[in-house]
Amino acid sequence: MVSRNVIVRTNKRPDPDAVAELQRLGVATVHEAMGRRGLTEPVLRPIYPGARIAGRAVTVLSHPGDNLMIHACIEQCGPGDVLVVTTTSPSVDGMFGELFATQLAARGVRGLVIEAGVRDVAELTEMGFPVWSKAVSAQGTVKATPGSVNVPVVLAGVQVRPGDVIVADDDGVLCVPRLEAPEVAAKAKEREANEQAKREQFRAGVLGLDLYGMRKKLEQLGVTYVDDDDDEE
């Protein structure tokens, strides 16, 4: 009989150059470039502002209120990875704290995304260890229930497979499928260049109404301009 609870050892990794570009470009630009796919629900928020990461997803499927499998997954993590933790049913318990972050930082892990709670926020912030979570809670957990490591999970509405790229910043959390990463990075760079050209025109006083040809759209939608009667009654 095959166990339903597994720890999968895998060497699947995304292209490192693509990961570096995705991190530089950020969630909003990459999300648009990949056809507005892969963005998690906005329940996952950074514990402190300004963090920006991208890296290989190492996934954990855990029982709510139980962080046993986070302990079990750490030896599967390495430089450039992002730990992704989900639970089998909704949870806001503080499943992760500063001692976990210390272990992960020693292994070169870039950060954590967890669809549950974290604690030790002051210490994590002082360490500069980036975390995106659903909740902040001091509620403790047990270490008693089996789960799985490096299996496909659903993170805030988005499927994440081990080896996919997680991109996270102040705008949210995004998953880029591993094999698509180079193409998405190239498209995102093109979008960045296009946005820079528009930015220069806006600085010169051009309006989006004209640059995007939206005056015609307003006309087609029946929007008309009228002049206000300045005479006061």
XYZ file of N, CA, C and O in Angstrom, residues 58-161:
416
model
N 9.209 25.287 -2.999
C 9.237 24.032 -2.254
C 7.931 23.996 -1.470
O 7.675 24.867 -0.640
N 7.085 23.021 -1.745
C 5.724 23.041 -1.214
C 5.540 22.130 -0.011
O 6.168 21.077 0.097
N 4.636 22.568 0.867
C 4.265 21.778 2.044
C 2.746 21.753 2.143
O 2.094 22.804 2.110
N 2.188 20.554 2.260
C 0.771 20.392 2.556
C 0.675 19.876 3.982
O 1.118 18.770 4.289
N 0.109 20.701 4.862
C 0.145 20.429 6.289
C -1.254 20.349 6.866
O -2.205 20.911 6.322
N -1.370 19.665 7.982
C -2.613 19.655 8.737
C -2.748 21.004 9.437
O -1.761 21.558 9.926
N -3.950 21.595 9.520
C -4.093 22.884 10.195
C -3.683 22.800 11.660
O -3.977 21.819 12.352
N -2.976 23.821 12.114
C -2.534 23.834 13.506
C -1.423 22.873 13.826
O -1.145 22.605 15.002
N -0.742 22.375 12.803
C 0.309 21.376 12.991
C 1.461 21.710 12.052
O 1.281 21.740 10.825
N 2.641 21.965 12.612
C 3.759 22.363 11.754
C 4.825 21.279 11.601
O 5.970 21.547 11.238
N 4.446 20.027 11.856
C 5.388 18.920 11.711
C 6.037 18.903 10.332
O 7.253 18.713 10.205
N 5.244 19.103 9.288
C 5.779 18.959 7.932
C 6.649 20.134 7.515
O 7.459 20.005 6.591
N 6.519 21.274 8.195
C 7.471 22.358 7.952
C 8.847 21.923 8.445
O 9.859 22.119 7.761
N 8.893 21.313 9.621
C 10.163 20.765 10.111
C 10.722 19.745 9.112
O 11.919 19.745 8.809
N 9.839 18.899 8.592
C 10.287 17.829 7.693
C 10.785 18.354 6.353
O 11.611 17.709 5.702
N 10.307 19.526 5.940
C 10.646 20.008 4.593
C 11.963 20.761 4.545
O 12.525 20.950 3.464
N 12.464 21.210 5.684
C 13.589 22.147 5.653
C 14.814 21.550 4.968
O 15.518 22.236 4.221
N 15.069 20.248 5.172
C 16.241 19.665 4.517
C 16.078 19.547 3.006
O 17.055 19.296 2.289
N 14.854 19.751 2.499
C 14.622 19.744 1.052
C 14.822 21.128 0.443
O 14.745 21.288 -0.770
N 15.053 22.140 1.278
C 15.196 23.522 0.822
C 16.665 23.871 0.627
O 17.543 23.366 1.330
N 16.919 24.774 -0.325
C 18.279 25.207 -0.592
C 18.315 26.642 -1.068
O 17.288 27.335 -1.098
N 19.493 27.105 -1.475
C 19.656 28.500 -1.895
C 18.691 28.878 -3.022
O 18.540 28.145 -4.000
N 18.041 30.014 -2.853
C 17.154 30.520 -3.882
C 15.741 29.997 -3.836
O 14.904 30.368 -4.670
N 15.435 29.142 -2.870
C 14.094 28.566 -2.785
C 13.134 29.492 -2.035
O 13.548 30.364 -1.261
N 11.839 29.269 -2.279
C 10.774 29.925 -1.521
C 9.895 28.819 -0.956
O 9.389 27.979 -1.707
N 9.706 28.825 0.355
C 8.865 27.824 0.992
C 7.398 28.221 0.845
O 7.021 29.356 1.157
N 6.582 27.285 0.366
C 5.152 27.510 0.169
C 4.397 26.519 1.049
O 4.532 25.312 0.883
N 3.602 27.035 1.981
C 2.891 26.178 2.935
C 1.390 26.388 2.810
O 0.905 27.529 2.862
N 0.663 25.293 2.645
C -0.793 25.329 2.674
C -1.284 24.272 3.650
O -0.532 23.395 4.074
N -2.564 24.359 4.004
C -3.140 23.403 4.946
C -4.342 22.709 4.321
O -4.964 23.226 3.385
N -4.665 21.556 4.851
C -5.735 20.745 4.270
C -7.120 21.322 4.511
O -8.086 20.918 3.861
N -7.234 22.225 5.473
C -8.458 22.992 5.692
C -8.035 24.344 6.251
O -6.903 24.511 6.711
N -8.917 25.341 6.215
C -8.497 26.701 6.591
C -7.893 26.791 7.982
O -8.358 26.155 8.930
N -6.839 27.614 8.086
C -6.148 27.786 9.366
C -5.543 29.180 9.434
O -5.073 29.709 8.419
N -5.553 29.758 10.634
C -4.852 31.021 10.873
C -3.879 30.890 12.045
O -3.326 31.876 12.519
N -3.643 29.674 12.506
C -2.713 29.459 13.612
C -1.301 29.894 13.229
O -0.901 29.804 12.065
N -0.538 30.314 14.241
C 0.825 30.764 13.990
C 1.774 29.592 13.797
O 2.498 29.193 14.717
N 1.812 29.070 12.584
C 2.552 27.841 12.297
C 4.043 28.063 12.062
O 4.816 27.113 11.997
N 4.466 29.321 11.946
C 5.848 29.622 11.553
C 6.333 30.811 12.362
O 5.595 31.778 12.570
N 7.596 30.726 12.805
C 8.174 31.827 13.552
C 9.663 31.969 13.320
O 10.233 31.383 12.382
N 10.300 32.725 14.197
C 11.696 33.118 14.009
C 12.663 31.943 13.980
O 13.658 31.959 13.246
N 12.408 30.889 14.754
C 13.329 29.749 14.760
C 13.312 29.015 13.425
O 14.358 28.558 12.940
N 12.128 28.880 12.830
C 12.055 28.319 11.481
C 12.839 29.194 10.499
O 13.598 28.695 9.666
N 12.630 30.501 10.575
C 13.293 31.415 9.643
C 14.805 31.344 9.773
O 15.535 31.438 8.779
N 15.281 31.158 10.999
C 16.726 31.055 11.215
C 17.294 29.837 10.493
O 18.358 29.911 9.848
N 16.590 28.720 10.563
C 17.032 27.511 9.851
C 17.018 27.726 8.346
O 17.959 27.338 7.627
N 15.944 28.334 7.841
C 15.810 28.526 6.400
C 16.839 29.527 5.879
O 17.424 29.333 4.811
N 17.054 30.610 6.629
C 18.045 31.605 6.202
C 19.429 30.979 6.108
O 20.218 31.298 5.206
N 19.751 30.063 7.024
C 21.050 29.388 6.996
C 21.220 28.534 5.748
O 22.346 28.251 5.324
N 20.105 28.131 5.140
C 20.149 27.314 3.928
C 19.980 28.148 2.665
O 19.875 27.606 1.567
N 19.899 29.472 2.814
C 19.804 30.345 1.651
C 18.411 30.498 1.084
O 18.240 30.969 -0.047
N 17.390 30.122 1.863
C 16.004 30.253 1.402
C 15.613 31.725 1.392
O 15.935 32.479 2.317
N 14.894 32.137 0.346
C 14.599 33.566 0.156
C 13.392 34.065 0.917
O 13.270 35.269 1.156
N 12.468 33.173 1.290
C 11.299 33.641 2.005
C 10.241 32.565 2.105
O 10.430 31.424 1.671
N 9.121 32.967 2.688
C 8.004 32.063 2.949
C 6.708 32.676 2.444
O 6.465 33.869 2.624
N 5.862 31.826 1.838
C 4.474 32.178 1.556
C 3.617 31.112 2.222
O 3.780 29.923 1.932
N 2.715 31.518 3.117
C 1.949 30.556 3.883
C 0.486 30.965 3.951
O 0.165 32.099 4.323
N -0.386 30.043 3.574
C -1.819 30.306 3.662
C -2.304 29.862 5.047
O -3.135 28.966 5.191
N -1.735 30.505 6.039
C -2.082 30.285 7.451
C -1.458 31.439 8.208
O -1.212 32.506 7.625
N -1.181 31.241 9.516
C -0.651 32.334 10.313
C 0.832 32.218 10.589
O 1.431 31.143 10.476
N 1.430 33.358 10.938
C 2.823 33.409 11.393
C 2.871 34.204 12.698
O 1.953 34.947 13.021
N 3.960 34.050 13.415
C 4.184 34.850 14.612
C 5.650 35.282 14.653
O 6.389 35.040 13.690
N 6.062 35.947 15.715
C 7.420 36.514 15.824
C 7.670 37.537 14.715
O 8.759 37.607 14.147
N 6.663 38.335 14.435
C 6.767 39.280 13.319
C 7.893 40.285 13.530
O 8.623 40.619 12.584
N 8.068 40.788 14.744
C 9.143 41.744 14.997
C 10.506 41.121 14.713
O 11.375 41.749 14.090
N 10.691 39.891 15.156
C 11.972 39.216 14.936
C 12.192 38.920 13.448
O 13.311 39.081 12.930
N 11.150 38.472 12.767
C 11.270 38.195 11.334
C 11.610 39.463 10.559
O 12.416 39.442 9.625
N 10.994 40.569 10.964
C 11.265 41.844 10.302
C 12.702 42.288 10.559
O 13.398 42.735 9.641
N 13.160 42.146 11.796
C 14.535 42.514 12.122
C 15.535 41.655 11.351
O 16.585 42.147 10.910
N 15.204 40.385 11.158
C 16.064 39.487 10.385
C 16.075 39.841 8.907
O 17.000 39.482 8.179
N 15.003 40.500 8.452
C 14.842 40.745 7.027
C 14.449 39.482 6.279
O 14.816 39.299 5.114
N 13.700 38.612 6.966
C 13.243 37.379 6.323
C 11.829 37.618 5.801
O 10.887 37.754 6.583
N 11.636 37.641 4.483
C 10.331 37.994 3.915
C 9.300 36.887 4.117
O 9.576 35.708 3.894
N 8.108 37.300 4.526
C 6.997 36.365 4.723
C 5.719 37.002 4.191
O 5.437 38.166 4.466
N 4.959 36.215 3.460
C 3.602 36.579 3.057
C 2.672 35.565 3.715
O 2.848 34.350 3.540
N 1.679 36.050 4.456
C 0.816 35.133 5.200
C -0.636 35.587 5.141
O -0.939 36.721 4.778
N -1.522 34.670 5.545
C -2.945 34.989 5.622
C -3.290 35.670 6.931
O -4.274 36.407 7.012
N -2.488 35.434 7.963
C -2.792 35.974 9.287
C -1.517 36.093 10.102
O -0.495 35.475 9.795
N -1.595 36.931 11.119
C -0.566 36.991 12.158
C -1.238 36.542 13.451
O -2.260 37.108 13.856
N -0.679 35.510 14.074
C -1.303 34.957 15.279
C -0.256 34.292 16.153
O 0.594 33.544 15.660
N -0.352 34.549 17.454
C 0.545 33.891 18.406
C 0.090 32.484 18.761
O 0.787 31.772 19.491
N -1.044 32.066 18.211
C -1.573 30.736 18.529
C -0.562 29.651 18.178
O -0.120 29.540 17.036
N -0.209 28.826 19.158
C 0.775 27.776 18.942
C 0.208 26.584 18.190
O -1.000 26.471 17.965
N 1.094 25.677 17.821
C 0.716 24.505 17.042
C 1.318 23.242 17.652
O 2.186 23.310 18.523
N 0.870 22.101 17.139
C 1.420 20.814 17.557
C 2.282 20.242 16.445
O 2.408 20.834 15.367
N 2.871 19.089 16.699
C 3.706 18.393 15.727
C 3.312 16.923 15.775
O 4.022 16.098 16.331
N 2.180 16.614 15.188
C 1.613 15.284 15.393
C 1.030 14.632 14.155
O 0.854 13.411 14.132
N 0.739 15.396 13.113
C -0.056 14.862 12.007
C 0.751 14.839 10.722
O 1.358 15.846 10.355
N 0.764 13.727 10.001
C 1.541 13.660 8.758
C 0.937 14.508 7.657
O -0.263 14.770 7.632
N 1.790 14.929 6.753
C 1.384 15.664 5.558
C 2.352 15.318 4.452
O 2.960 14.240 4.474
N 2.542 16.229 3.511
C 3.422 15.939 2.378
C 4.288 17.144 2.033
O 3.934 18.288 2.314
N 5.419 16.844 1.396
C 6.366 17.863 0.951
C 6.636 17.664 -0.535
O 6.790 16.531 -1.007
N 6.691 18.764 -1.253
C 6.960 18.768 -2.692
C 5.915 17.969 -3.480
O 6.235 17.124 -4.318
N 4.658 18.291 -3.188
C 3.527 17.802 -3.967
C 2.767 19.028 -4.482
O 2.901 20.120 -3.917
N 1.964 18.896 -5.542
C 1.159 20.033 -5.990
C 0.197 20.484 -4.893
O -0.420 19.656 -4.216
N 0.082 21.792 -4.716
C -0.829 22.354 -3.718
C -1.618 23.488 -4.358
O -1.259 23.991 -5.425
N -2.691 23.875 -3.699
C -3.450 25.053 -4.111
C -3.197 26.135 -3.074
O -3.539 25.989 -1.898
N -2.584 27.215 -3.517
C -2.214 28.326 -2.655
C -3.127 29.510 -2.942
O -3.025 30.137 -4.002
N -4.051 29.796 -2.038
C -4.968 30.940 -2.185
C -5.564 30.985 -3.591
O -5.562 32.026 -4.258
N -6.063 29.829 -4.032
C -6.764 29.753 -5.301
C -5.917 29.443 -6.519
O -6.449 29.316 -7.629
N -4.607 29.289 -6.360
C -3.709 29.049 -7.495
C -2.933 27.755 -7.274
O -2.374 27.542 -6.193
N -2.893 26.909 -8.295
C -2.111 25.675 -8.172
C -0.623 25.983 -8.276
O -0.178 26.715 -9.158
N 0.126 25.427 -7.340
C 1.583 25.567 -7.327
C 2.185 24.178 -7.351
O 1.863 23.334 -6.508
N 3.064 23.949 -8.317
C 3.781 22.679 -8.388
C 5.217 22.890 -7.908
O 5.795 23.958 -8.121
